[in-house]
C-alpha cells in the first residue's frame, strides 16, 4: 500500500486527500482496459466524493475507451462470508480480473472480457447471477478506490483487494467455460486488410512524395512498392557515414541501415518497381567499375615494380650469403655479413593485393563469398533478393548457422565477426553492416510465419529484423491509366543519389565511425521521448493481453527504426532547397513527426502480418458464416465442414478448426464439446435474427 494524493471538487472548491492505493494491484485492471480509468487533474483521476472522510470514493471507467477496445467488465456482487467466497472462486473455472472486499459479507467481482460489448456484459452478469443465489449482477461503471471507507450503520469498512489478475479471455470462452445459457450479440466479421493503414505519402518530404507518386502512377503499382525500396536503397548509401544518438546515452548509436520486405499476392507488381528503383544505382556501379579498372592498371604496375625490386634485393642477398659459406660461423666477418643480409632482406616488400571492386548491391551469393564481401566493404552494401524465401531457406540450412549469426549481427551494425569461412583463418572484422531489400508472395511466407505466430516457438527474431515489413493489398495498386514518367523528376532523383554516394556529411573520412554522429534537436528530443514512453506502454499492454511474442518482438524494433527514418527524411528535406546535400548536426521535429506517422503505418501492417487471426482464417470464417443455414436447426462438427470441401478449406481439419474458432470468438457459434475426432458446435440463433432484420 502507498499513499496517493487524490483531488476532488465539491461545490467549486478543490480539496486534496491522501488515500492508500495499491497501485500495483489496480495496475493490472488499468493496463488491461487500456487506461480505462478516466484521467483528469494532476493525479488524473475523477473521484466521486460523499464527505470529507474518504467515504465511497470510486474510479470511473472510461466507457468510450472500453467500447473502442471491445472490452467490458462483467461485474457481479457476492453476498456471503470470506470462506464461502474462497470456495466460489476456487471452484470457478475462470479467474476474476479483480475481487474487492467491501465489508464482512459483501464482495465485488470483475471479469474483464475481450470481444465484449456493454450489452453482452449485462447478459453475462445476469446469466451468472442465476447460477448462484449469493451472486447478483450490478452496474459496472465504477471501481471503488482501494483503501477508501464504507459506512454501514456504526461500522466502518475499508475497501481491500482479495484477488487480481491480468488474464483476460473472450466473452464467448467465458460463457462456455461457465456453461451460461446466454446468446451473445454476434460481432461483425471484418476483413483485416481494411485495418492496414495506407502509406502516409502526404507527410513525406516533398521531393520524395512527388517522385514516388509519379513513379507509382507511371508503373501502375502501389506507392508502397516505390517508397520502401527508396528508403532501403538510400540507407545503403549512408550506413556508417552517419549515425544518430536518439537518447542521452552517447554510447547508444544507430547506423542508418534498413531491412525491407514487401509481400503481395501474385499480379501485384512487386518486382518491376523494385528493379526500377535499384536502376538508380547503375551509374554509381559504372563509376565504381571505371575506378576499379584504373586501380587494376596501377596495381599491375606496382606489382611489376615490387617484383623487380625484390628480385634485385634477393640477388644482392644471395651474393653475400655465398661469401658467408666460406667463413667460420663464429667469426666477426661472418656476423657482419649476416647483419648486412638481414638488413637487405628487410627492404623486401609484399606484392600489393589486387584492388577490391566496390559493390553497391548484390543479389546472389555463396556463403564464403558473402562473408568475403562483408569483410571487404566497411560501409556495407545492399543485398536485394527478388524472392526473400531463397535467403530464408539458405540461412536455415544445416551448416549455415554461422551465416545466420552474421546476418543478425549485420543488422545491429556494431560488433566483431572473426572467422573467414573461405580460408578458415580468424581476422577481426569490425562494425560491418548491410541493408536488405526483398519481396515475397504470401504463400511462400505463410508456412514459415504461421507456426511462429500460432505457437510462438523457435522464434530467433529473424523476420523481426525486417522493420519495413509490409503486406500490400493488390487493391492499393494504381487504378489510373499508366502515365509517362516525368524525366525531370528522374534526373533530380538520380542527382540526389549520385551526390549522396559521394557525401560524407561534413565528417573527415579518417574520423572514427563512432564520432560521426547527429542527435535530435531539443524539441524533437522531447517528441521522441514522449513517443517512446507511449510506445513502450502499448507494447507492455500487448504483451500482457495477447501473449503474441512475435508481434511484440516486431514492435520493439521500432524504437530504433524511428530515429533512422527521421534521419532519412531530414536528408531529403535538406536537399530540397538548393539540390545540394549539406551537413547537419540535428534532426528536427518535422522529420521526426513524418517518421512517427510512417511507424503507425508499419505497425498496422505488422499487426496484420503477425496477428494471430490471419487473413486466410478470416476469409474462411466468412465462407462458413455464409453457409451456416445448412446447420440452422442442429449442432454440427468440424468434420461436417471439411466433408463439404468448401473453397479455401477443403478437407483440412486444421484450417476448418481455425476458422470455426474465429467464429466462436466473434460469438457466431457456441462450442459444445471437443471430441477426439471432431469439435461440436451450435449456431447462435441471433445470427439468423440479425440477417432476418437486415
mmCIF file with all atom_site columns, C-alpha atoms in Angstrom, residues 243-247 249-255 412-414 513-518 564:
data_model
loop_
_atom_site.group_PDB
_atom_site.id
_atom_site.type_symbol
_atom_site.label_atom_id
_atom_site.label_alt_id
_atom_site.label_comp_id
_atom_site.label_asym_id
_atom_site.label_entity_id
_atom_site.label_seq_id
_atom_site.pdbx_PDB_ins_code
_atom_site.Cartn_x
_atom_site.Cartn_y
_atom_site.Cartn_z
_atom_site.occupancy
_atom_site.B_iso_or_equiv
_atom_site.pdbx_formal_charge
_atom_site.auth_seq_id
_atom_site.auth_comp_id
_atom_site.auth_asym_id
_atom_site.auth_atom_id
_atom_site.pdbx_PDB_model_num
ATOM 1  C CA . UNK A 1 243 ? 24.887 7.765  -37.036 1.00 0.00 ? 243 UNK A CA 1
ATOM 2  C CA . UNK A 1 244 ? 22.201 9.071  -34.742 1.00 0.00 ? 244 UNK A CA 1
ATOM 3  C CA . UNK A 1 245 ? 22.216 9.057  -30.955 1.00 0.00 ? 245 UNK A CA 1
ATOM 4  C CA . UNK A 1 246 ? 18.478 9.016  -30.101 1.00 0.00 ? 246 UNK A CA 1
ATOM 5  C CA . UNK A 1 247 ? 18.921 9.127  -26.310 1.00 0.00 ? 247 UNK A CA 1
ATOM 6  C CA . UNK A 1 249 ? 23.361 7.779  -23.740 1.00 0.00 ? 249 UNK A CA 1
ATOM 7  C CA . UNK A 1 250 ? 26.118 8.842  -26.124 1.00 0.00 ? 250 UNK A CA 1
ATOM 8  C CA . UNK A 1 251 ? 27.278 5.220  -26.450 1.00 0.00 ? 251 UNK A CA 1
ATOM 9  C CA . UNK A 1 252 ? 23.944 4.161  -27.929 1.00 0.00 ? 252 UNK A CA 1
ATOM 10 C CA . UNK A 1 253 ? 24.377 4.843  -31.636 1.00 0.00 ? 253 UNK A CA 1
ATOM 11 C CA . UNK A 1 254 ? 22.377 3.684  -34.616 1.00 0.00 ? 254 UNK A CA 1
ATOM 12 C CA . UNK A 1 255 ? 23.819 3.175  -38.071 1.00 0.00 ? 255 UNK A CA 1
ATOM 13 C CA . UNK A 1 412 ? 22.911 -4.400 -35.408 1.00 0.00 ? 412 UNK A CA 1
ATOM 14 C CA . UNK A 1 413 ? 25.834 -2.841 -37.356 1.00 0.00 ? 413 UNK A CA 1
ATOM 15 C CA . UNK A 1 414 ? 28.304 -2.932 -34.469 1.00 0.00 ? 414 UNK A CA 1
ATOM 16 C CA . UNK A 1 513 ? 32.802 5.998  -37.375 1.00 0.00 ? 513 UNK A CA 1
ATOM 17 C CA . UNK A 1 514 ? 31.523 6.305  -33.825 1.00 0.00 ? 514 UNK A CA 1
ATOM 18 C CA . UNK A 1 515 ? 32.331 10.021 -33.926 1.00 0.00 ? 515 UNK A CA 1
ATOM 19 C CA . UNK A 1 516 ? 30.166 10.617 -36.988 1.00 0.00 ? 516 UNK A CA 1
ATOM 20 C CA . UNK A 1 517 ? 27.033 11.371 -35.006 1.00 0.00 ? 517 UNK A CA 1
ATOM 21 C CA . UNK A 1 518 ? 23.970 13.626 -35.046 1.00 0.00 ? 518 UNK A CA 1
ATOM 22 C CA . UNK A 1 564 ? 16.690 6.077  -38.682 1.00 0.00 ? 564 UNK A CA 1
#
